[in-house]
Coordinates of C-alpha atoms and ligand atoms in Angstrom, one line a residue:
X229 CA 162.5 94.3 113.9
X230 CA 165.6 95.6 115.4
X231 CA 166.4 96.4 119.0
X232 CA 169.4 98.1 120.6
X233 CA 170.2 100.0 123.8
X234 CA 171.3 103.7 124.0
X235 CA 172.1 105.2 127.5
X236 CA 169.6 103.6 129.8
X237 CA 166.9 103.3 127.2
X238 CA 166.2 100.2 125.1
X239 CA 165.3 101.1 121.5
X240 CA 163.1 99.0 119.2
X241 CA 162.4 99.6 115.5
X242 CA 159.2 98.1 114.0
X243 CA 156.5 98.8 111.3
X244 CA 153.6 99.0 113.9
X245 CA 153.4 99.4 117.6
X246 CA 150.2 98.1 119.1
X247 CA 149.5 99.4 122.6
X248 CA 147.3 97.0 124.6
X249 CA 146.9 93.2 124.3
X250 CA 143.3 92.8 124.9
X251 CA 141.3 90.9 122.3
X252 CA 141.4 93.9 119.9
X253 CA 145.1 94.6 120.0
X254 CA 145.9 91.1 119.9
X255 CA 143.8 90.5 116.7
X256 CA 145.2 93.5 115.0
X257 CA 148.8 92.4 115.7
X258 CA 148.1 89.0 114.3
X259 CA 146.4 90.3 111.1
X260 CA 149.4 92.6 110.5
X261 CA 152.1 90.0 111.3
X262 CA 150.4 87.6 109.0
X263 CA 151.3 90.0 106.2
X264 CA 154.9 89.9 107.3
X265 CA 155.0 93.3 109.0
X266 CA 157.1 93.7 112.2
X267 CA 154.8 94.4 115.1
X268 CA 155.6 95.2 118.8
X269 CA 152.7 94.9 121.2
X270 CA 153.1 96.6 124.5
X271 CA 150.9 95.4 127.4
X272 CA 150.8 97.0 130.8
X273 CA 150.0 93.7 132.8
X274 CA 152.6 91.0 133.1
X275 CA 149.9 88.3 133.0
X276 CA 146.5 88.2 131.1
X277 CA 143.6 90.1 132.6
X278 CA 141.2 87.8 134.5
X279 CA 138.1 89.8 135.4
X280 CA 134.8 88.8 133.8
X281 CA 133.9 90.6 130.6
X282 CA 132.7 89.6 127.1
X283 CA 130.7 86.4 126.8
X284 CA 129.2 86.8 123.2
X285 CA 130.5 87.1 119.7
X286 CA 128.6 87.0 116.3
X287 CA 129.2 85.2 113.1
X288 CA 131.1 88.1 111.5
X289 CA 133.4 88.3 114.4
X290 CA 134.0 84.5 114.3
X291 CA 134.9 84.9 110.6
X292 CA 137.5 87.6 111.5
X293 CA 138.8 85.3 114.3
X294 CA 139.1 82.5 111.6
X295 CA 141.1 85.1 109.6
X296 CA 143.4 85.4 112.7
X297 CA 144.1 81.6 112.3
X298 CA 142.1 80.3 115.2
X299 CA 139.1 79.2 113.3
X300 CA 140.1 75.5 113.8
X301 CA 139.8 75.7 117.6
X302 CA 137.0 78.4 118.1
X303 CA 134.3 75.8 118.5
X304 CA 136.2 74.3 121.4
X305 CA 135.8 77.5 123.5
X306 CA 132.4 78.6 122.5
X307 CA 128.8 77.3 122.3
X308 CA 126.0 78.5 120.0
X309 CA 123.2 80.4 121.5
X310 CA 120.0 80.7 119.6
X311 CA 117.5 82.3 122.0
X312 CA 117.7 85.4 124.2
X313 CA 114.4 85.6 126.1
X314 CA 113.2 88.6 128.0
X315 CA 110.9 88.1 131.0
X316 CA 109.0 90.4 133.3
X317 CA 109.2 90.2 137.1
X318 CA 106.7 87.4 137.2
X319 CA 108.7 85.3 134.7
X320 CA 106.3 85.8 131.8
X321 CA 108.0 86.2 128.5
X322 CA 108.1 89.7 127.0
X323 CA 110.2 89.0 123.8
X324 CA 112.4 86.3 122.3
X325 CA 115.3 87.4 120.2
X326 CA 117.7 85.2 118.2
X327 CA 118.3 83.1 115.3
X328 CA 119.3 79.5 115.2
X329 CA 121.9 78.1 112.9
X330 CA 124.6 79.7 111.0
X331 CA 124.8 83.4 110.2
X332 CA 125.7 84.8 106.8
X333 CA 129.5 84.7 107.7
X334 CA 129.4 81.0 108.1
X335 CA 129.5 80.7 111.8
X336 CA 126.8 80.5 114.5
X337 CA 124.8 83.8 114.6
X338 CA 125.6 84.0 118.3
X339 CA 128.3 82.2 120.2
X340 CA 128.9 82.3 124.0
X341 CA 132.4 82.1 125.2
X342 CA 134.9 82.8 128.1
X343 CA 137.0 85.9 127.3
X344 CA 140.3 84.6 129.0
X345 CA 140.1 81.4 126.8
X346 CA 139.7 83.5 123.6
X347 CA 142.6 85.8 124.7
X348 CA 144.8 82.7 125.4
X349 CA 144.1 81.3 121.9
X350 CA 145.0 84.7 120.4
X351 CA 148.2 84.9 122.4
X352 CA 149.2 81.4 121.5
X353 CA 148.6 82.3 117.8
X354 CA 150.6 85.5 118.3
X355 CA 153.6 83.5 119.6
X356 CA 153.6 81.5 116.3
X357 CA 154.3 84.6 114.2
X358 CA 157.9 85.4 114.0
X359 CA 157.5 89.2 113.2
X360 CA 155.2 89.7 116.2
X361 CA 156.7 90.5 119.6
X362 CA 154.6 90.8 122.7
X363 CA 156.2 92.8 125.5
X364 CA 154.2 92.2 128.7
X365 CA 154.6 94.4 131.8
X366 CA 155.5 97.3 129.7
X367 CA 153.4 100.5 129.7
X368 CA 153.2 103.2 127.1
X369 CA 153.6 106.6 128.7
X370 CA 154.3 109.1 125.9
X371 CA 154.5 109.6 122.1
X372 CA 156.1 111.9 119.5
X373 CA 154.9 112.0 115.9
X374 CA 157.0 113.0 113.0
X375 CA 156.4 112.9 109.3
X376 CA 158.1 109.6 109.0
X377 CA 156.8 107.8 112.0
X378 CA 156.1 107.6 115.7
X379 CA 158.1 107.1 118.8
X380 CA 156.2 105.5 121.6
X381 CA 157.8 106.1 125.0
X382 CA 157.3 103.2 127.4
X383 CA 158.6 101.8 130.7
X384 CA 158.6 98.4 132.2
X385 CA 157.7 97.6 135.9
X386 CA 161.1 98.1 137.0
X387 CA 161.1 101.6 135.6
X388 CA 163.4 100.8 132.6
X389 CA 162.7 103.1 129.6
X390 CA 161.8 101.6 126.2
X391 CA 161.3 103.6 123.0
X392 CA 159.5 102.0 120.2
X393 CA 160.2 103.6 116.8
X394 CA 157.5 102.6 114.3
X395 CA 155.7 103.9 111.1
X396 CA 152.3 103.6 112.7
X397 CA 151.0 103.2 116.2
X398 CA 147.5 101.9 117.2
X399 CA 146.0 102.6 120.7
X400 CA 144.1 99.4 121.5
X401 CA 144.6 100.3 125.2
X402 CA 141.0 100.1 126.4
X403 CA 138.5 102.4 128.0
X404 CA 141.0 104.7 129.8
X405 CA 143.2 104.8 126.7
X406 CA 146.5 106.5 127.4
X407 CA 147.1 106.9 123.7
X408 CA 143.8 108.7 123.3
X409 CA 144.6 111.0 126.2
X410 CA 148.2 111.7 124.8
X411 CA 146.6 112.8 121.5
X412 CA 144.1 114.9 123.4
X413 CA 141.2 113.5 121.5
X414 CA 137.9 114.3 123.2
X415 CA 135.3 111.7 124.0
X416 CA 131.7 112.2 123.1
X417 CA 129.7 111.0 126.1
X418 CA 126.2 109.6 125.2
X419 CA 125.0 109.8 128.8
X420 CA 124.3 106.2 130.0
X421 CA 125.5 105.1 133.5
X422 CA 124.4 102.0 135.3
X423 CA 126.3 99.9 137.8
X424 CA 126.1 96.1 137.5
X425 CA 127.6 93.3 139.5
X426 CA 129.0 90.7 137.1
X427 CA 129.3 87.2 138.5
X428 CA 130.9 84.2 136.8
X429 CA 130.1 80.7 138.1
X430 CA 131.1 77.2 137.4
X431 CA 128.3 74.8 138.6
X432 CA 129.5 71.6 140.1
X433 CA 126.9 69.6 138.2
X434 CA 125.8 71.0 134.8
X435 CA 122.2 72.1 134.3
X436 CA 120.2 72.5 131.2
X437 CA 119.2 76.2 130.7
X438 CA 116.4 76.6 128.1
X439 CA 116.5 79.1 126.8
X440 CA 120.2 79.5 127.1
X441 CA 120.1 83.3 127.7
X442 CA 117.6 85.2 129.8
X443 CA 117.0 88.8 130.6
X444 CA 114.9 89.3 133.7
X445 CA 113.3 92.8 133.5
X446 CA 112.3 92.9 137.2
X447 CA 112.4 96.5 138.5
X448 CA 113.3 95.1 141.9
X449 CA 116.5 93.7 140.4
X450 CA 117.2 93.7 136.7
X451 CA 119.2 90.6 136.1
X452 CA 120.9 88.9 133.2
X453 CA 121.4 85.1 133.2
X454 CA 123.4 83.8 130.3
X455 CA 126.0 81.2 129.2
X456 CA 129.5 82.1 130.2
X457 CA 130.8 79.7 127.5
X458 CA 131.0 76.0 127.7
X459 CA 130.7 74.8 131.4
X460 CA 130.2 78.3 132.7
X461 CA 127.2 80.5 133.7
X462 CA 127.1 84.3 134.0
X463 CA 124.8 86.3 136.2
X464 CA 124.6 90.1 136.1
X465 CA 122.7 92.1 138.7
X466 CA 121.9 95.8 138.4
X467 CA 122.6 98.1 141.4
X468 CA 119.3 99.4 142.8
X469 CA 119.0 103.2 143.6
X470 CA 119.0 102.4 147.3
X471 CA 122.2 100.5 147.2
X472 CA 125.9 101.7 147.2
X473 CA 128.6 100.2 145.2
X474 CA 130.1 98.6 148.4
X475 CA 126.7 96.9 149.2
X476 CA 127.0 95.1 145.9
X477 CA 130.6 94.6 145.2
X478 CA 131.4 91.7 147.6
X479 CA 131.6 87.9 147.5
X480 CA 128.8 87.9 150.1
X481 CA 126.5 90.0 148.0
X482 CA 127.2 87.6 145.0
X483 CA 126.2 84.5 146.9
X484 CA 123.2 86.3 148.4
X485 CA 121.9 87.3 144.9
X486 CA 122.8 83.8 143.5
X487 CA 120.8 82.1 146.1
X488 CA 117.6 83.0 144.4
X489 CA 118.7 81.0 141.4
X490 CA 119.6 77.9 143.6
X491 CA 123.3 78.6 143.1
X492 CA 125.1 78.3 146.5
X493 CA 128.7 77.5 147.7
X494 CA 127.5 73.8 148.1
X495 CA 126.8 73.4 144.3
X496 CA 128.9 76.0 142.6
X497 CA 132.2 77.7 142.5
X498 CA 132.3 81.5 142.3
X499 CA 135.0 82.1 139.7
X500 CA 135.1 85.9 139.7
X501 CA 132.9 88.9 140.4
X502 CA 133.2 92.7 139.6
X503 CA 131.2 95.7 139.4
X504 CA 131.2 97.7 136.1
X505 CA 129.7 101.0 135.3
X506 CA 128.2 100.4 131.9
X507 CA 128.8 103.6 129.8
X508 CA 128.2 104.8 126.3
X509 CA 130.7 107.1 124.5
X510 CA 133.2 107.2 121.7
X511 CA 136.2 109.1 120.7
X512 CA 135.5 112.1 118.5
X513 CA 138.2 111.0 115.9
X514 CA 140.0 107.7 115.6
X515 CA 143.0 108.9 113.7
X516 CA 145.6 111.5 114.4
X517 CA 148.4 111.4 111.8
X518 CA 150.2 108.1 112.2
X519 CA 148.4 107.1 115.4
X520 CA 145.0 105.4 115.3
X521 CA 142.5 104.1 118.0
X522 CA 140.5 100.8 118.0
X523 CA 138.4 98.9 120.4
X524 CA 137.4 100.2 123.8
X525 CA 139.9 103.0 123.3
X526 CA 137.6 104.3 120.5
X527 CA 134.1 103.3 121.8
X528 CA 132.3 102.0 124.8
X529 CA 128.7 100.7 125.0
X530 CA 126.6 98.9 127.6
X531 CA 126.9 95.1 127.0
X532 CA 123.2 94.3 126.4
X533 CA 123.7 93.5 122.7
X534 CA 127.0 91.7 123.4
X535 CA 128.8 93.9 120.9
X536 CA 131.6 95.9 122.6
X537 CA 134.4 93.5 121.8
X538 CA 132.7 92.5 118.5
X539 CA 132.9 96.3 117.4
X540 CA 136.5 96.4 118.3
X541 CA 137.3 93.3 116.3
X542 CA 135.5 94.8 113.4
X543 CA 137.6 97.9 113.7
X544 CA 140.9 96.0 113.3
X545 CA 139.5 93.9 110.4
X546 CA 138.9 97.2 108.7
X547 CA 142.1 98.9 109.8
X548 CA 144.6 96.0 109.2
X549 CA 144.4 95.9 105.5
X550 CA 144.6 99.7 105.2
X551 CA 147.7 99.7 107.3
X552 CA 149.1 96.9 105.2
X553 CA 148.6 99.2 102.1
X554 CA 150.0 102.2 103.7
X555 CA 153.2 100.2 104.9
X556 CA 153.7 99.1 101.4
X557 CA 153.5 102.7 100.1
X558 CA 150.2 102.0 98.3
X559 CA 147.1 103.8 99.4
X560 CA 147.9 106.9 101.6
X561 CA 146.3 109.2 103.9
X562 CA 143.0 109.0 102.0
X563 CA 142.6 105.3 102.6
X564 CA 143.6 105.5 106.3
X565 CA 141.0 108.2 106.7
X566 CA 138.4 105.9 105.4
X567 CA 138.8 103.9 108.7
X568 CA 137.1 106.4 110.9
X569 CA 134.7 107.2 108.1
X570 CA 133.6 103.6 107.8
X571 CA 133.8 102.4 111.3
X572 CA 132.8 105.3 113.5
X573 CA 129.1 105.5 112.2
X574 CA 128.8 101.7 112.3
X575 CA 130.0 101.6 115.9
X576 CA 127.7 104.6 116.7
X577 CA 124.7 102.7 115.4
X578 CA 125.6 99.7 117.5
X579 CA 126.1 101.9 120.6
X580 CA 122.7 103.6 120.1
X581 CA 121.1 100.1 119.7
X582 CA 122.7 99.0 122.9
X583 CA 121.5 102.1 124.8
X584 CA 118.0 101.4 123.6
X585 CA 118.2 97.9 124.9
X586 CA 119.5 99.3 128.1
X587 CA 116.7 101.8 128.6
X588 CA 114.2 98.9 128.5
X589 CA 116.2 96.6 130.8
X590 CA 117.5 99.1 133.4
X591 CA 114.1 100.2 134.8
X592 CA 113.9 100.2 138.5
X593 CA 110.5 102.1 138.9
X594 CA 107.7 99.5 139.2
X595 CA 105.0 101.8 137.5
X596 CA 107.5 102.4 134.6
X597 CA 108.3 98.6 134.4
X598 CA 104.4 97.8 134.3
X599 CA 103.8 100.3 131.5
X600 CA 106.9 98.8 129.5
X601 CA 105.6 95.2 130.1
X602 CA 102.1 96.2 128.9
X603 CA 103.6 97.9 125.8
X604 CA 106.0 95.0 124.9
X605 CA 104.2 91.9 125.8
X606 CA 100.6 92.6 127.1
X607 CA 99.6 89.1 126.0
X608 CA 102.7 87.5 127.7
X609 CA 103.5 85.3 124.9
X610 CA 106.9 85.3 123.7
X611 CA 106.9 87.7 120.7
X612 CA 109.7 86.6 118.3
X613 CA 111.7 89.6 117.6
X614 CA 114.7 89.9 115.3
X615 CA 117.7 91.8 116.2
X616 CA 118.0 94.4 113.5
X617 CA 120.8 93.7 111.1
X618 CA 123.9 95.8 111.6
X619 CA 124.1 98.7 109.1
X620 CA 126.4 98.5 106.1
X621 CA 129.5 100.7 106.0
X622 CA 129.7 103.6 103.7
X623 CA 132.2 106.3 102.7
X624 CA 134.4 107.7 100.0
X625 CA 136.2 104.3 99.4
X626 CA 132.9 102.6 98.4
X627 CA 130.9 103.4 95.2
X628 CA 127.9 105.4 96.3
X629 CA 125.6 104.1 93.6
X630 CA 126.0 100.3 94.2
X631 CA 123.2 99.1 96.6
X632 CA 125.3 96.0 97.6
X633 CA 128.5 97.9 98.3
X634 CA 129.3 98.1 102.1
X635 CA 127.2 95.1 103.0
X636 CA 128.8 91.9 104.3
X637 CA 129.6 89.2 101.8
X638 CA 128.6 85.8 103.0
X639 CA 130.9 82.8 103.7
X640 CA 129.6 79.5 102.7
X641 CA 131.0 75.9 102.7
X642 CA 132.7 75.0 99.4
X643 CA 133.6 71.6 98.0
X644 CA 137.3 71.0 97.4
X645 CA 138.9 67.7 96.6
X646 CA 135.9 65.7 97.8
X647 CA 135.8 67.6 101.2
X648 CA 133.8 70.5 102.5
X649 CA 135.5 73.5 104.0
X650 CA 134.7 77.2 104.8
X651 CA 135.4 79.4 101.8
X652 CA 138.2 81.4 103.5
X653 CA 140.0 78.3 104.6
X654 CA 140.1 77.2 100.9
X655 CA 140.5 80.6 99.1
X656 CA 142.3 82.7 101.7
X657 CA 141.5 86.1 102.9
X658 CA 142.1 89.3 100.7
X659 CA 140.5 90.9 97.7
X660 CA 138.3 88.2 96.2
X661 CA 136.4 88.7 92.9
X662 CA 133.8 86.0 93.3
X663 CA 131.5 84.8 90.5
X664 CA 128.9 82.1 90.0
X665 CA 129.4 82.2 86.3
X666 CA 131.9 80.4 84.0
X667 CA 132.8 83.5 82.2
X668 CA 136.5 84.4 82.0
X669 CA 137.7 87.8 83.4
X670 CA 140.2 89.0 80.9
X671 CA 142.0 92.1 82.4
X672 CA 144.5 94.3 80.8
X673 CA 148.0 93.5 81.9
X674 CA 148.5 96.4 84.1
X675 CA 145.3 95.9 85.9
X676 CA 145.8 92.1 86.3
X677 CA 149.4 92.8 87.7
X678 CA 148.1 95.5 90.0
X679 CA 145.3 93.1 91.3
X680 CA 147.9 90.3 91.7
X681 CA 150.2 92.7 93.7
X682 CA 147.2 93.4 96.0
X683 CA 147.0 89.6 96.6
X684 CA 143.7 89.7 94.7
X685 CA 142.2 86.6 93.0
X686 CA 139.2 85.6 91.0
X687 CA 137.1 82.7 92.5
X688 CA 134.5 81.0 90.4
X689 CA 132.1 78.9 92.4
X690 CA 130.3 76.1 90.5
X691 CA 127.0 74.8 91.6
X692 CA 128.8 71.7 92.7
X693 CA 131.3 73.6 94.7
X694 CA 128.5 75.7 96.3
X695 CA 127.5 72.8 98.7
X696 CA 125.1 74.7 100.9
X697 CA 123.8 77.0 98.1
X698 CA 125.0 80.1 99.9
X699 CA 126.5 81.7 96.8
X700 CA 123.6 80.8 94.4
X701 CA 121.1 82.3 96.9
X702 CA 123.1 85.4 97.6
X703 CA 123.8 86.3 94.0
X704 CA 120.2 85.6 93.0
X705 CA 118.9 87.8 95.8
X706 CA 121.3 90.6 94.9
X707 CA 120.5 90.2 91.2
X708 CA 124.2 90.1 90.1
X709 CA 126.7 87.5 89.2
X710 CA 130.1 89.0 90.3
X711 CA 131.0 90.5 93.7
X712 CA 134.3 92.0 94.8
X713 CA 134.9 91.1 98.5
X714 CA 137.2 93.2 100.5
X715 CA 139.8 91.8 102.9
X716 CA 137.4 92.7 105.8
X717 CA 134.6 90.7 104.1
X718 CA 132.5 93.6 103.0
X719 CA 131.4 93.9 99.4
X720 CA 133.3 96.6 97.5
X721 CA 130.9 96.4 94.5
X722 CA 128.9 94.0 92.5
X723 CA 128.3 93.5 88.8
X724 CA 126.3 91.6 86.3
X725 CA 128.9 90.7 83.6
X726 CA 132.5 90.5 83.0
X727 CA 132.8 94.1 81.8
X728 CA 131.2 95.3 85.0
X729 CA 133.5 93.1 87.0
X730 CA 136.5 94.6 85.3
X731 CA 135.2 98.1 85.9
X732 CA 134.9 97.3 89.6
X733 CA 138.6 96.7 89.7
X734 CA 139.4 99.8 87.7
X735 CA 137.3 101.8 90.2
X736 CA 139.0 100.1 93.2
X737 CA 142.5 100.9 91.9
X738 CA 141.5 104.5 91.4
X739 CA 140.0 104.8 94.8
X740 CA 143.0 103.2 96.5
X741 CA 145.6 105.1 94.6
X742 CA 144.2 108.6 94.1
X743 CA 143.0 110.9 96.9
X744 CA 139.4 110.2 97.7
X745 CA 136.7 112.8 97.2
X746 CA 134.8 113.3 100.3
X747 CA 131.8 115.4 101.3
X748 CA 132.3 118.1 103.9
X749 CA 130.2 116.2 106.5
X750 CA 132.2 114.5 109.3
X751 CA 131.2 110.9 110.0
X752 CA 129.3 111.9 113.1
X753 CA 128.0 115.5 112.9
X754 CA 127.8 117.7 116.1
X755 CA 124.1 117.6 116.0
X756 CA 124.1 113.7 116.0
X757 CA 126.5 113.7 119.0
Ligands
FAD1040 C1 130.5 93.0 132.0 C2 130.9 93.2 130.6 C3 130.3 92.3 129.6 C4 130.6 92.4 128.3 N1 130.1 91.5 127.4 C5 130.5 91.6 126.1 C6 130.0 90.7 125.1 O1 129.3 89.7 125.5 N2 130.4 90.8 123.9 C7 131.2 91.8 123.5 O2 131.5 91.8 122.3 N3 131.7 92.7 124.3 C8 131.4 92.5 125.6 N4 131.9 93.5 126.5 C9 132.9 94.5 126.0 C10 134.3 93.9 125.9 O3 134.7 93.2 127.1 C11 135.3 94.9 125.5 O4 134.7 95.7 124.6 C12 136.6 94.3 125.2 O5 137.2 93.6 126.2 C13 137.5 95.5 124.7 O6 138.7 94.9 124.2 P1 139.9 95.9 123.9 O7 141.0 95.0 123.5 O8 139.5 97.1 123.1 O9 140.3 96.6 125.4 P2 140.7 95.7 126.7 O10 140.3 94.4 126.7 O11 140.4 96.6 127.8 O12 142.3 95.7 126.5 C14 143.2 96.8 126.7 C15 144.5 96.4 127.1 O13 145.4 97.5 127.1 C16 146.2 97.5 128.1 N5 146.7 98.9 128.4 C17 145.9 100.0 128.8 N6 146.7 101.0 128.9 C18 148.0 100.7 128.5 C19 149.2 101.4 128.4 N7 149.3 102.7 128.6 N8 150.3 100.6 128.0 C20 150.2 99.3 127.7 N9 149.1 98.6 127.8 C21 148.0 99.3 128.2 C22 145.4 97.0 129.2 O14 146.1 96.3 130.3 C23 144.5 95.9 128.5 O15 145.1 94.6 128.5 C24 131.6 93.4 127.8 C25 132.1 94.3 128.8 C26 131.7 94.1 130.2 C27 132.4 95.1 131.1

């Protein structure tokens, strides 16, 4: 990374400019810098954002955060959540969602956390990486694209101009993304608007909440009562149709509503409160030349599934390895185009699911609520419901005829030198050809060198190493013995013998190096929008 001054403008050269240092921009910058790329992150605010937002992440996101180098401390800022119970106005259960224990990615299926703590961990990790520079108090205000790169025009709070010359730029600049607006990318509005007061509380004496997370589907005041991470509780209160935003958005209103939950200034500290309008929308495209969008800049959803940030973290896990390829001159436009192709339909499915949850929760009409309650839980015994699994990813980069391709590959505990550790901590993150056989994969020299250049490796997991049986179970269920795991933890393809495994690598090399053949259909067609 080089910096110099010309006239009144400071100029910085780097591989990638990341605009926005929320959780998404922060994770992307770390993943790129871990590959040795020079990254400049521009963040408008001089200090981290402190208003209440995300409190939940899932096991896949925990695995990506592990890949960012903070797996060792993640448990300190999070607590597992196994049950999310929905109740009617009388407190009778309508449904129970959730799974206990570890999810397929080797972390608790659901974890509750405090977003500022996560952002602080990511910022500490970012400061450890010598090729990553975070410029706080600097706002991106313009951009120019050329065939070779991008210039991001920025200025600091004193008005001093800064130009970042980079090969790629990624707008991780949140819901009102400047980068999205500068690129003139339209937003597809999915028509969901509800105002909620969000209140974060620290109780002076801890209480046991069982279940840990509750949704009160009371038409008089839809309310969410959940963990806000270790030592914290979160209440969310929907604005009623007869209230104004001002009626709701005050410390007095927060205490008044909390009183019904025996939370008062005598027994609790009100950490923060804010009113948010929950919305559902996404950018029509996530790439324009050398500039890409990720996180809230690309999509927004109501938080009822706790998936907004999770989707953004998934975006950057998908994008980081593709940018790494492009920066190395391997894999070009075609591979970068697969970012939108793979991520947009997935994010859209999660948005649609979040809207469906919102339609059930945000009911303020008593008759409508009574009909809903009857439909959902007429017997008022908690119906165990599973949250539908997130869909696989698809697109031209993945073999169409492989039923396992595009699904997540699991992470289990493996034995190494008499100790147990998570697979990624032992074998690293990247292309991993995993097998439960002892067969040897003999590749021709060119293919072996290519796989090596891509930091690929073959990992054979013996029954002794497979300490919790994750791999034996998965391979038996999928009826295969070899699986090629991508750097974003999805399965590129699976095979039943060494010839099939070698063919997977040949196929991958072709797909990464030759222009991909795509159908004419855009990832989200106009009729779906
Ligand atoms: C009440 C609520 C509850 C939620 N709960 C959950 C949950 O439980 N789980 C979950 O996964 N998600 C949840 N979400 C969503 C989650 O908070 C967001 O999806 C997530 O914070 C988005 O991260 P981001 O990095 O994309 O954007 P942001 O966190 O918004 O970060 C964008 C950054 O870009 C900076 N920026 C903007 N413009 C510029 C510019 N021009 N130049 C430089 N910097 C700029 C901003 O200052 C900001 O720091 C919730 C959201 C809300 C509102």
